[in-house]
Amino acid sequence: MSAAGVALMLGGAGIVLAASPAQAAEVSYRTECIPPPISGLPPVQGTTKVEITAPAEAKVGDEVEVVWKFVEAASKNPDILDLEKDTVKPTGTLKAAGAQTADIAMEGSRTNPPIPKNSPMKLSDMKGKVKLTKAGEVTLTPDAYNINVSKPMSTDTKCTPKETVKAGATIKVSDGGGTSGGTSSGGTTSGGTTTSGGTTTSGGTTSGGTSSGGTTSGGTTSGGGDGGRSDFPGKEVAVTFACKSPGPANINSKVTINAKKNGGSYDLVVKTAKGVMNSPAALPAGALKPSMAVLLGGVDKGTVPVTGPANKDPLEQGKPVDLPDMTGTYKPGASGKSTLSPGTLTIDVTLGGQKISIPCTVKGSAAVSLELDTAAQPGGASGGDSGGGTTSGGSASTSGGLAQTGAEDNGALRALALVAGTVILLGGAVFTFTPWRRLSGTRH
């Protein structure tokens, strides 16, 4: 029986059969989702199931709409906090191949029902448009996607395929004599904060750049009397910091340590490069504060704590951050040539009365930025704890200790990060399976 006959028969029975050129196919693929670094949570391995709907046939010059429907997201909302209505927004990329190869940007609306704890994620359909420019077959394959949560603060979870993904739809494009043109992208819905396609990552590391403090060579003084000098500029040195979770994996920066004589002590000013790191999340003014344990060498031993003020202005997620100058006082504990080098950099993030301390230790041995000809002062450094500006541990180790963090071991740090990161910054955690049994074991 012909299709028309079937439609006529069903119509007579009171059933409407809508003829449509669209086709829909379900595709599933293994996926890894990366929570934002500030959450302190590990990557999640799961399976994404999507349904791609597109016209089965079209002509050159046509602009067609494609729909990406989430049948199943790669993970659930963990057993932490209920998500409010209309707080979740997906964006993604659809790969085109064959007669057309340009990617199609997909965007969903910030429309979702309330999502209880420990329940499947409910993501809105994503839509995108593409203008067809060549005759032939065009295959459409789902690729990476991003999930933005607007409350309690804006955070993103980035999900990428971990296997070759099968095409979800094919469009047969005939030569209709239409004019050629490039692809057009972008969703058809609006609302809330968006990210571009979910195919880029926020990184967390930036290259050194130039120091904000200017550089001078040397920085060496001669003679215990300093020859009447009071200012001692340091040398700019390149440093790679390895950060603990939930911070970025690495921070690359130029660091300069300058000193000014103040009686028998020295007022220190430590400068880092512009855009030394990317903001881990959208943060209000006063939320991020840096500090460093300057390493002493030569005749003197220990560390000197220097701290900077908190950020004056709000910070945008993923945008470069300029750390303010960090200051402190060095009281020499020995006479002779003492050296000062960059040590552990700590980033403190405070929100809602909760503080996350992210220690970033120096990879390898940091170069000397400043050398001073010092005279020992009562209560000076030399590895002691008696007010010479040294940290409570007095250790100059750069091998991954948690100086200045208040945490005694990595387990305690992760516990702090998880408690503060998941409760306050839950937006980034909602797309991860919650390994509570494993995490509870780190708190002993």
Short mmCIF file of N, CA and C in Angstrom, two decimals, residues 86-179:
data_model
loop_
_atom_site.label_atom_id
_atom_site.label_comp_id
_atom_site.label_asym_id
_atom_site.label_seq_id
_atom_site.Cartn_x
_atom_site.Cartn_y
_atom_site.Cartn_z
N ASP A 86 15.34 26.00 35.97
CA ASP A 86 15.89 26.93 34.98
C ASP A 86 17.25 27.51 35.39
N THR A 87 18.15 26.63 35.81
CA THR A 87 19.52 27.05 36.17
C THR A 87 20.58 26.35 35.32
N VAL A 88 20.18 25.43 34.45
CA VAL A 88 21.14 24.61 33.71
C VAL A 88 21.02 24.89 32.21
N LYS A 89 22.15 25.10 31.55
CA LYS A 89 22.15 25.44 30.12
C LYS A 89 23.25 24.67 29.39
N PRO A 90 22.91 23.88 28.35
CA PRO A 90 23.93 23.18 27.59
C PRO A 90 24.30 23.92 26.30
N THR A 91 25.56 23.79 25.88
CA THR A 91 26.01 24.21 24.57
C THR A 91 26.92 23.11 24.05
N GLY A 92 27.10 23.04 22.73
CA GLY A 92 27.91 21.95 22.21
C GLY A 92 28.32 22.16 20.77
N THR A 93 28.98 21.16 20.20
CA THR A 93 29.45 21.21 18.82
C THR A 93 29.00 19.95 18.08
N LEU A 94 28.45 20.16 16.89
CA LEU A 94 28.06 19.07 16.02
C LEU A 94 29.02 19.07 14.83
N LYS A 95 29.70 17.95 14.62
CA LYS A 95 30.67 17.84 13.54
C LYS A 95 29.97 17.49 12.23
N ALA A 96 30.28 18.25 11.17
CA ALA A 96 29.76 17.94 9.84
C ALA A 96 30.88 17.35 9.00
N ALA A 97 30.55 16.36 8.17
CA ALA A 97 31.54 15.72 7.29
C ALA A 97 30.87 15.36 5.97
N GLY A 98 31.72 15.10 4.98
CA GLY A 98 31.19 14.78 3.65
C GLY A 98 31.21 16.00 2.77
N ALA A 99 30.07 16.35 2.22
CA ALA A 99 29.99 17.50 1.31
C ALA A 99 30.18 18.82 2.05
N GLN A 100 30.07 18.78 3.36
CA GLN A 100 30.24 19.99 4.17
C GLN A 100 31.01 19.62 5.42
N THR A 101 31.98 20.47 5.80
CA THR A 101 32.86 20.07 6.90
C THR A 101 32.90 21.05 8.06
N ALA A 102 32.24 22.17 7.95
CA ALA A 102 32.30 23.16 9.03
C ALA A 102 31.49 22.68 10.24
N ASP A 103 32.02 22.96 11.45
CA ASP A 103 31.31 22.59 12.68
C ASP A 103 30.04 23.43 12.83
N ILE A 104 29.09 22.87 13.52
CA ILE A 104 27.84 23.57 13.80
C ILE A 104 27.75 23.81 15.30
N ALA A 105 27.64 25.07 15.69
CA ALA A 105 27.51 25.41 17.11
C ALA A 105 26.08 25.15 17.55
N MET A 106 25.93 24.43 18.63
CA MET A 106 24.61 24.07 19.16
C MET A 106 24.40 24.77 20.51
N GLU A 107 23.17 25.19 20.75
CA GLU A 107 22.87 25.90 21.99
C GLU A 107 21.49 25.53 22.50
N GLY A 108 21.40 25.27 23.79
CA GLY A 108 20.12 24.99 24.41
C GLY A 108 19.66 26.16 25.26
N SER A 109 18.47 26.09 25.74
CA SER A 109 17.94 27.15 26.60
C SER A 109 18.21 26.80 28.07
N ARG A 110 18.20 27.84 28.90
CA ARG A 110 18.33 27.60 30.34
C ARG A 110 16.95 27.23 30.87
N THR A 111 16.52 26.03 30.49
CA THR A 111 15.19 25.56 30.84
C THR A 111 15.30 24.13 31.36
N ASN A 112 15.00 23.96 32.62
CA ASN A 112 15.03 22.62 33.21
C ASN A 112 14.08 22.56 34.39
N PRO A 113 13.50 21.40 34.65
CA PRO A 113 12.69 21.25 35.86
C PRO A 113 13.62 21.20 37.07
N PRO A 114 13.10 21.34 38.29
CA PRO A 114 13.95 21.12 39.47
C PRO A 114 14.59 19.73 39.39
N ILE A 115 15.87 19.66 39.68
CA ILE A 115 16.59 18.40 39.59
C ILE A 115 17.02 17.98 41.00
N PRO A 116 16.37 16.99 41.58
CA PRO A 116 16.72 16.56 42.95
C PRO A 116 18.12 15.95 43.00
N LYS A 117 18.61 15.86 44.21
CA LYS A 117 19.90 15.20 44.43
C LYS A 117 19.83 13.75 43.97
N ASN A 118 20.97 13.27 43.48
CA ASN A 118 21.12 11.86 43.07
C ASN A 118 20.06 11.43 42.06
N SER A 119 19.79 12.31 41.11
CA SER A 119 18.83 11.99 40.05
C SER A 119 19.41 12.37 38.69
N PRO A 120 18.87 11.79 37.60
CA PRO A 120 19.41 12.08 36.27
C PRO A 120 19.33 13.57 35.93
N MET A 121 20.33 14.04 35.19
CA MET A 121 20.32 15.42 34.73
C MET A 121 19.25 15.59 33.66
N LYS A 122 18.63 16.76 33.65
CA LYS A 122 17.62 17.10 32.66
C LYS A 122 18.14 18.30 31.87
N LEU A 123 18.60 18.03 30.65
CA LEU A 123 19.17 19.09 29.82
C LEU A 123 18.23 19.42 28.66
N SER A 124 18.12 20.69 28.36
CA SER A 124 17.23 21.11 27.27
C SER A 124 17.81 20.70 25.92
N ASP A 125 16.93 20.63 24.90
CA ASP A 125 17.39 20.34 23.54
C ASP A 125 18.27 21.49 23.05
N MET A 126 19.30 21.14 22.30
CA MET A 126 20.15 22.15 21.68
C MET A 126 19.79 22.25 20.20
N LYS A 127 19.86 23.46 19.68
CA LYS A 127 19.54 23.70 18.28
C LYS A 127 20.66 24.50 17.60
N GLY A 128 20.79 24.30 16.31
CA GLY A 128 21.75 25.05 15.52
C GLY A 128 21.30 25.06 14.07
N LYS A 129 21.84 25.98 13.29
CA LYS A 129 21.48 26.09 11.88
C LYS A 129 22.72 26.00 11.01
N VAL A 130 22.55 25.44 9.80
CA VAL A 130 23.65 25.35 8.86
C VAL A 130 23.13 25.63 7.46
N LYS A 131 23.89 26.42 6.71
CA LYS A 131 23.53 26.68 5.32
C LYS A 131 24.30 25.72 4.43
N LEU A 132 23.59 24.98 3.62
CA LEU A 132 24.19 23.94 2.79
C LEU A 132 24.76 24.56 1.53
N THR A 133 26.01 24.26 1.22
CA THR A 133 26.71 24.92 0.12
C THR A 133 27.13 23.99 -1.01
N LYS A 134 27.10 22.66 -0.78
CA LYS A 134 27.52 21.72 -1.82
C LYS A 134 26.56 20.54 -1.88
N ALA A 135 26.46 19.98 -3.10
CA ALA A 135 25.64 18.79 -3.26
C ALA A 135 26.39 17.56 -2.75
N GLY A 136 25.66 16.59 -2.28
CA GLY A 136 26.27 15.37 -1.74
C GLY A 136 25.66 15.03 -0.39
N GLU A 137 26.27 14.09 0.29
CA GLU A 137 25.78 13.70 1.62
C GLU A 137 26.56 14.43 2.71
N VAL A 138 25.85 14.91 3.69
CA VAL A 138 26.45 15.58 4.86
C VAL A 138 26.09 14.77 6.09
N THR A 139 27.10 14.25 6.77
CA THR A 139 26.85 13.51 8.01
C THR A 139 27.05 14.42 9.21
N LEU A 140 26.24 14.21 10.23
CA LEU A 140 26.27 15.03 11.44
C LEU A 140 26.57 14.15 12.64
N THR A 141 27.64 14.49 13.36
CA THR A 141 28.11 13.66 14.47
C THR A 141 28.24 14.50 15.73
N PRO A 142 27.63 14.09 16.85
CA PRO A 142 27.78 14.85 18.10
C PRO A 142 29.21 14.81 18.61
N ASP A 143 29.65 15.93 19.17
CA ASP A 143 31.02 16.04 19.68
C ASP A 143 30.97 16.56 21.12
N ALA A 144 31.90 17.41 21.48
CA ALA A 144 31.99 17.90 22.87
C ALA A 144 30.81 18.80 23.22
N TYR A 145 30.48 18.83 24.50
CA TYR A 145 29.45 19.75 24.96
C TYR A 145 29.81 20.29 26.34
N ASN A 146 29.22 21.41 26.67
CA ASN A 146 29.49 22.11 27.93
C ASN A 146 28.19 22.31 28.69
N ILE A 147 28.24 22.18 30.00
CA ILE A 147 27.05 22.36 30.84
C ILE A 147 27.31 23.48 31.82
N ASN A 148 26.55 24.54 31.71
CA ASN A 148 26.69 25.69 32.60
C ASN A 148 25.58 25.69 33.64
N VAL A 149 25.96 25.93 34.88
CA VAL A 149 25.00 26.07 35.99
C VAL A 149 25.12 27.49 36.52
N SER A 150 24.02 28.20 36.63
CA SER A 150 24.06 29.62 37.01
C SER A 150 24.01 29.86 38.51
N LYS A 151 23.57 28.87 39.29
CA LYS A 151 23.47 29.05 40.75
C LYS A 151 24.08 27.86 41.45
N PRO A 152 24.67 28.08 42.63
CA PRO A 152 24.79 29.33 43.37
C PRO A 152 25.80 30.31 42.77
N MET A 153 26.60 29.87 41.80
CA MET A 153 27.45 30.77 41.02
C MET A 153 27.66 30.11 39.67
N SER A 154 28.08 30.90 38.69
CA SER A 154 28.22 30.38 37.34
C SER A 154 29.47 29.51 37.21
N THR A 155 29.28 28.24 36.85
CA THR A 155 30.39 27.32 36.65
C THR A 155 30.10 26.44 35.45
N ASP A 156 31.15 25.85 34.88
CA ASP A 156 31.01 25.03 33.68
C ASP A 156 31.64 23.67 33.87
N THR A 157 30.99 22.66 33.35
CA THR A 157 31.53 21.31 33.27
C THR A 157 31.66 20.95 31.79
N LYS A 158 32.86 20.53 31.39
CA LYS A 158 33.15 20.29 29.98
C LYS A 158 33.24 18.79 29.71
N CYS A 159 32.47 18.33 28.74
CA CYS A 159 32.38 16.90 28.43
C CYS A 159 32.87 16.64 27.00
N THR A 160 33.77 15.67 26.84
CA THR A 160 34.33 15.35 25.54
C THR A 160 34.24 13.85 25.28
N PRO A 161 34.06 13.46 24.00
CA PRO A 161 34.00 12.03 23.67
C PRO A 161 35.33 11.35 23.95
N LYS A 162 35.27 10.10 24.38
CA LYS A 162 36.48 9.31 24.64
C LYS A 162 36.56 8.12 23.68
N GLU A 163 35.79 8.14 22.62
CA GLU A 163 35.84 7.12 21.58
C GLU A 163 35.33 7.74 20.29
N THR A 164 35.55 7.04 19.19
CA THR A 164 35.03 7.51 17.90
C THR A 164 33.51 7.44 17.92
N VAL A 165 32.87 8.55 17.59
CA VAL A 165 31.41 8.63 17.68
C VAL A 165 30.80 8.40 16.30
N LYS A 166 29.72 7.63 16.26
CA LYS A 166 29.02 7.37 15.01
C LYS A 166 28.16 8.58 14.63
N ALA A 167 27.95 8.73 13.34
CA ALA A 167 27.11 9.82 12.85
C ALA A 167 25.69 9.66 13.37
N GLY A 168 25.07 10.78 13.70
CA GLY A 168 23.70 10.74 14.22
C GLY A 168 22.65 11.01 13.16
N ALA A 169 23.05 11.63 12.03
CA ALA A 169 22.10 11.93 10.97
C ALA A 169 22.85 12.18 9.68
N THR A 170 22.17 11.98 8.55
CA THR A 170 22.75 12.25 7.24
C THR A 170 21.75 13.05 6.41
N ILE A 171 22.22 14.12 5.80
CA ILE A 171 21.38 14.94 4.93
C ILE A 171 21.84 14.74 3.49
N LYS A 172 20.92 14.35 2.61
CA LYS A 172 21.24 14.24 1.20
C LYS A 172 20.94 15.58 0.53
N VAL A 173 21.99 16.22 0.06
CA VAL A 173 21.87 17.56 -0.49
C VAL A 173 21.92 17.48 -2.02
N SER A 174 20.86 17.93 -2.67
CA SER A 174 20.81 17.94 -4.13
C SER A 174 21.18 19.31 -4.67
N ASP A 175 21.62 19.35 -5.91
CA ASP A 175 22.03 20.60 -6.52
C ASP A 175 20.80 21.36 -6.98
N GLY A 176 20.40 22.30 -6.15
CA GLY A 176 19.20 23.06 -6.48
C GLY A 176 19.50 24.37 -7.15
N GLY A 177 20.78 24.57 -7.50
CA GLY A 177 21.16 25.82 -8.16
C GLY A 177 21.23 26.99 -7.23
N GLY A 178 21.25 26.72 -5.94
CA GLY A 178 21.32 27.82 -4.97
C GLY A 178 22.69 28.42 -4.92
N THR A 179 22.79 29.57 -4.33
CA THR A 179 24.07 30.25 -4.18
C THR A 179 24.82 29.66 -3.02
#
